[in-house]
């Protein structure tokens, strides 16, 4: 079934794109949630009228993402985690941990947009990407440090 997307969807395409999807997926999920509309003569004409606005919005969003990438380029996130003697963590550092540290530094980041290539399970310095826009990726440095034993002894 051919539909017109009303929002950017990561797996399907961008707002204003005409895509072909399974009939059930369109009728039961995309259309009721307002994510898409059926392709018809009237809807295609309305889409042509909105095309300029969509392109302007897309360019503005990309420009804003570029500005955020510039701000993020120098940021280092420090995460404190429990680790054993050999530097291995008890668990791992997740995107949620990184998002919390970014929030504490005044940068709002959606944890679902943080891309960790390999699980962070040891102490050290790691590069992590943040998908700000479909065409813009920012890279930050994450430093994982172990907790100090003195904190436990003094408590």
mmCIF file of C-alpha atoms in Angstrom:
data_model
loop_
_atom_site.group_PDB
_atom_site.id
_atom_site.type_symbol
_atom_site.label_atom_id
_atom_site.label_comp_id
_atom_site.label_asym_id
_atom_site.label_seq_id
_atom_site.Cartn_x
_atom_site.Cartn_y
_atom_site.Cartn_z
ATOM 1 C CA UNK A 1 0.000 0.000 0.000
ATOM 2 C CA UNK A 2 1.363 3.438 -0.892
ATOM 3 C CA UNK A 3 1.303 6.073 1.850
ATOM 4 C CA UNK A 4 2.631 9.582 2.425
ATOM 5 C CA UNK A 5 4.695 10.019 5.598
ATOM 6 C CA UNK A 6 3.652 12.879 7.869
ATOM 7 C CA UNK A 7 6.731 12.575 10.118
ATOM 8 C CA UNK A 8 10.307 11.392 9.774
ATOM 9 C CA UNK A 9 10.461 7.670 10.571
ATOM 10 C CA UNK A 10 13.920 6.163 10.890
ATOM 11 C CA UNK A 11 13.126 2.876 9.166
ATOM 12 C CA UNK A 12 10.822 4.205 6.427
ATOM 13 C CA UNK A 13 11.834 7.683 5.314
ATOM 14 C CA UNK A 14 11.343 11.399 5.794
ATOM 15 C CA UNK A 15 8.267 13.583 6.093
ATOM 16 C CA UNK A 16 6.605 14.010 2.701
ATOM 17 C CA UNK A 17 8.073 10.832 1.197
ATOM 18 C CA UNK A 18 5.768 8.400 -0.586
ATOM 19 C CA UNK A 19 6.589 4.837 0.462
ATOM 20 C CA UNK A 20 5.157 1.382 -0.056
ATOM 21 C CA UNK A 21 4.361 -0.599 3.126
ATOM 22 C CA UNK A 22 2.263 -3.591 4.098
ATOM 23 C CA UNK A 23 -1.464 -2.811 4.164
ATOM 24 C CA UNK A 24 -1.888 -3.940 7.787
ATOM 25 C CA UNK A 25 1.059 -1.853 8.994
ATOM 26 C CA UNK A 26 -0.416 1.228 7.326
ATOM 27 C CA UNK A 27 -4.040 0.703 8.384
ATOM 28 C CA UNK A 28 -3.410 -0.536 11.924
ATOM 29 C CA UNK A 29 -0.426 1.554 12.994
ATOM 30 C CA UNK A 30 0.794 4.389 10.768
ATOM 31 C CA UNK A 31 -2.504 5.993 9.744
ATOM 32 C CA UNK A 32 -4.294 5.805 13.152
ATOM 33 C CA UNK A 33 -1.262 7.334 14.903
ATOM 34 C CA UNK A 34 -1.111 10.186 12.387
ATOM 35 C CA UNK A 35 2.317 9.141 11.126
ATOM 36 C CA UNK A 36 1.064 8.712 7.548
ATOM 37 C CA UNK A 37 -1.887 9.312 5.233
ATOM 38 C CA UNK A 38 -3.166 7.327 2.274
ATOM 39 C CA UNK A 39 -1.883 8.285 -1.157
ATOM 40 C CA UNK A 40 -4.717 9.875 -3.109
ATOM 41 C CA UNK A 41 -4.999 12.563 -5.762
ATOM 42 C CA UNK A 42 -6.061 15.184 -3.203
ATOM 43 C CA UNK A 43 -3.345 14.212 -0.706
ATOM 44 C CA UNK A 44 -0.651 14.330 -3.408
ATOM 45 C CA UNK A 45 -1.736 17.855 -4.398
ATOM 46 C CA UNK A 46 -1.692 18.958 -0.757
ATOM 47 C CA UNK A 47 1.770 17.433 -0.399
ATOM 48 C CA UNK A 48 3.084 19.460 -3.341
ATOM 49 C CA UNK A 49 1.808 22.615 -1.638
ATOM 50 C CA UNK A 50 3.604 21.690 1.609
ATOM 51 C CA UNK A 51 6.825 20.507 -0.067
ATOM 52 C CA UNK A 52 8.600 23.890 0.258
ATOM 53 C CA UNK A 53 7.776 24.110 3.977
ATOM 54 C CA UNK A 54 9.002 20.566 4.526
ATOM 55 C CA UNK A 55 12.300 21.250 2.722
ATOM 56 C CA UNK A 56 12.817 24.508 4.665
ATOM 57 C CA UNK A 57 12.117 22.726 7.950
ATOM 58 C CA UNK A 58 14.524 19.924 7.052
ATOM 59 C CA UNK A 59 17.289 22.441 6.240
ATOM 60 C CA UNK A 60 16.650 24.328 9.495
ATOM 61 C CA UNK A 61 16.750 21.112 11.536
ATOM 62 C CA UNK A 62 20.040 20.103 9.926
ATOM 63 C CA UNK A 63 21.538 23.530 10.613
ATOM 64 C CA UNK A 64 20.494 23.337 14.279
ATOM 65 C CA UNK A 65 21.990 19.840 14.520
ATOM 66 C CA UNK A 66 25.269 21.172 13.083
ATOM 67 C CA UNK A 67 25.330 23.869 15.784
ATOM 68 C CA UNK A 68 24.696 21.311 18.520
ATOM 69 C CA UNK A 69 27.482 19.140 17.077
ATOM 70 C CA UNK A 70 29.881 22.090 17.398
ATOM 71 C CA UNK A 71 28.928 22.484 21.068
ATOM 72 C CA UNK A 72 29.307 18.748 21.739
ATOM 73 C CA UNK A 73 32.661 18.398 19.984
ATOM 74 C CA UNK A 74 34.663 19.502 23.025
ATOM 75 C CA UNK A 75 32.635 17.764 25.704
ATOM 76 C CA UNK A 76 34.072 14.991 27.825
ATOM 77 C CA UNK A 77 31.670 12.968 29.942
ATOM 78 C CA UNK A 78 32.984 11.420 33.143
ATOM 79 C CA UNK A 79 31.195 8.327 34.449
ATOM 80 C CA UNK A 80 31.986 6.793 37.831
ATOM 81 C CA UNK A 81 31.362 3.048 38.010
ATOM 82 C CA UNK A 82 32.176 0.131 40.283
ATOM 83 C CA UNK A 83 35.157 -1.810 39.015
ATOM 84 C CA UNK A 84 37.260 -4.728 40.103
ATOM 85 C CA UNK A 85 41.009 -4.761 40.670
ATOM 86 C CA UNK A 86 41.732 -5.584 37.024
ATOM 87 C CA UNK A 87 39.758 -2.589 35.700
ATOM 88 C CA UNK A 88 36.707 -4.557 34.606
ATOM 89 C CA UNK A 89 33.360 -3.016 35.490
ATOM 90 C CA UNK A 90 30.627 -4.754 37.439
ATOM 91 C CA UNK A 91 28.083 -4.346 34.631
ATOM 92 C CA UNK A 92 28.509 -1.781 31.884
ATOM 93 C CA UNK A 93 28.098 1.905 31.101
ATOM 94 C CA UNK A 94 24.829 2.423 29.227
ATOM 95 C CA UNK A 95 23.415 5.188 27.073
ATOM 96 C CA UNK A 96 21.205 6.141 30.032
ATOM 97 C CA UNK A 97 24.303 6.780 32.189
ATOM 98 C CA UNK A 98 25.830 8.935 29.471
ATOM 99 C CA UNK A 99 22.573 10.876 28.965
ATOM 100 C CA UNK A 100 22.384 11.593 32.722
ATOM 101 C CA UNK A 101 25.944 12.934 32.743
ATOM 102 C CA UNK A 102 25.222 15.093 29.690
ATOM 103 C CA UNK A 103 22.120 16.466 31.438
ATOM 104 C CA UNK A 104 24.236 17.381 34.474
ATOM 105 C CA UNK A 105 26.495 19.368 32.113
ATOM 106 C CA UNK A 106 23.498 21.225 30.675
ATOM 107 C CA UNK A 107 23.242 19.298 27.405
ATOM 108 C CA UNK A 108 19.930 17.572 26.730
ATOM 109 C CA UNK A 109 20.400 14.315 24.810
ATOM 110 C CA UNK A 110 17.892 11.579 24.099
ATOM 111 C CA UNK A 111 19.378 8.282 25.301
ATOM 112 C CA UNK A 112 17.923 6.491 22.252
ATOM 113 C CA UNK A 113 20.069 8.681 20.006
ATOM 114 C CA UNK A 114 23.324 7.732 21.781
ATOM 115 C CA UNK A 115 25.180 5.078 19.796
ATOM 116 C CA UNK A 116 27.614 2.865 21.688
ATOM 117 C CA UNK A 117 29.459 0.635 19.207
ATOM 118 C CA UNK A 118 30.789 -1.856 21.761
ATOM 119 C CA UNK A 119 29.619 -2.320 25.327
ATOM 120 C CA UNK A 120 31.695 -0.244 27.749
ATOM 121 C CA UNK A 121 32.776 -2.772 30.362
ATOM 122 C CA UNK A 122 36.160 -1.507 31.482
ATOM 123 C CA UNK A 123 37.832 1.613 32.810
ATOM 124 C CA UNK A 124 39.268 4.024 30.285
ATOM 125 C CA UNK A 125 38.403 6.484 27.561
ATOM 126 C CA UNK A 126 35.862 5.740 24.814
ATOM 127 C CA UNK A 127 34.401 7.547 21.807
ATOM 128 C CA UNK A 128 30.589 7.552 21.615
ATOM 129 C CA UNK A 129 28.408 8.937 18.817
ATOM 130 C CA UNK A 130 25.149 10.850 19.175
ATOM 131 C CA UNK A 131 22.751 10.931 16.232
ATOM 132 C CA UNK A 132 21.463 14.496 16.192
ATOM 133 C CA UNK A 133 19.899 14.356 12.732
ATOM 134 C CA UNK A 134 19.718 11.658 10.054
ATOM 135 C CA UNK A 135 22.735 13.283 8.385
ATOM 136 C CA UNK A 136 24.573 14.668 11.459
ATOM 137 C CA UNK A 137 26.556 12.637 14.000
ATOM 138 C CA UNK A 138 28.396 14.134 16.960
ATOM 139 C CA UNK A 139 31.221 12.337 18.739
ATOM 140 C CA UNK A 140 31.936 12.801 22.432
ATOM 141 C CA UNK A 141 34.534 11.314 24.740
ATOM 142 C CA UNK A 142 33.389 9.187 27.672
ATOM 143 C CA UNK A 143 35.880 8.643 30.492
ATOM 144 C CA UNK A 144 35.043 5.776 32.831
ATOM 145 C CA UNK A 145 36.650 5.933 36.265
ATOM 146 C CA UNK A 146 36.418 3.503 39.164
ATOM 147 C CA UNK A 147 34.908 4.386 42.528
ATOM 148 C CA UNK A 148 37.374 5.030 45.336
ATOM 149 C CA UNK A 149 37.482 2.621 48.282
ATOM 150 C CA UNK A 150 37.775 5.605 50.628
ATOM 151 C CA UNK A 151 34.160 6.508 49.916
ATOM 152 C CA UNK A 152 33.030 3.183 51.399
ATOM 153 C CA UNK A 153 35.385 3.289 54.377
ATOM 154 C CA UNK A 154 34.321 6.767 55.490
ATOM 155 C CA UNK A 155 30.581 6.006 55.285
#
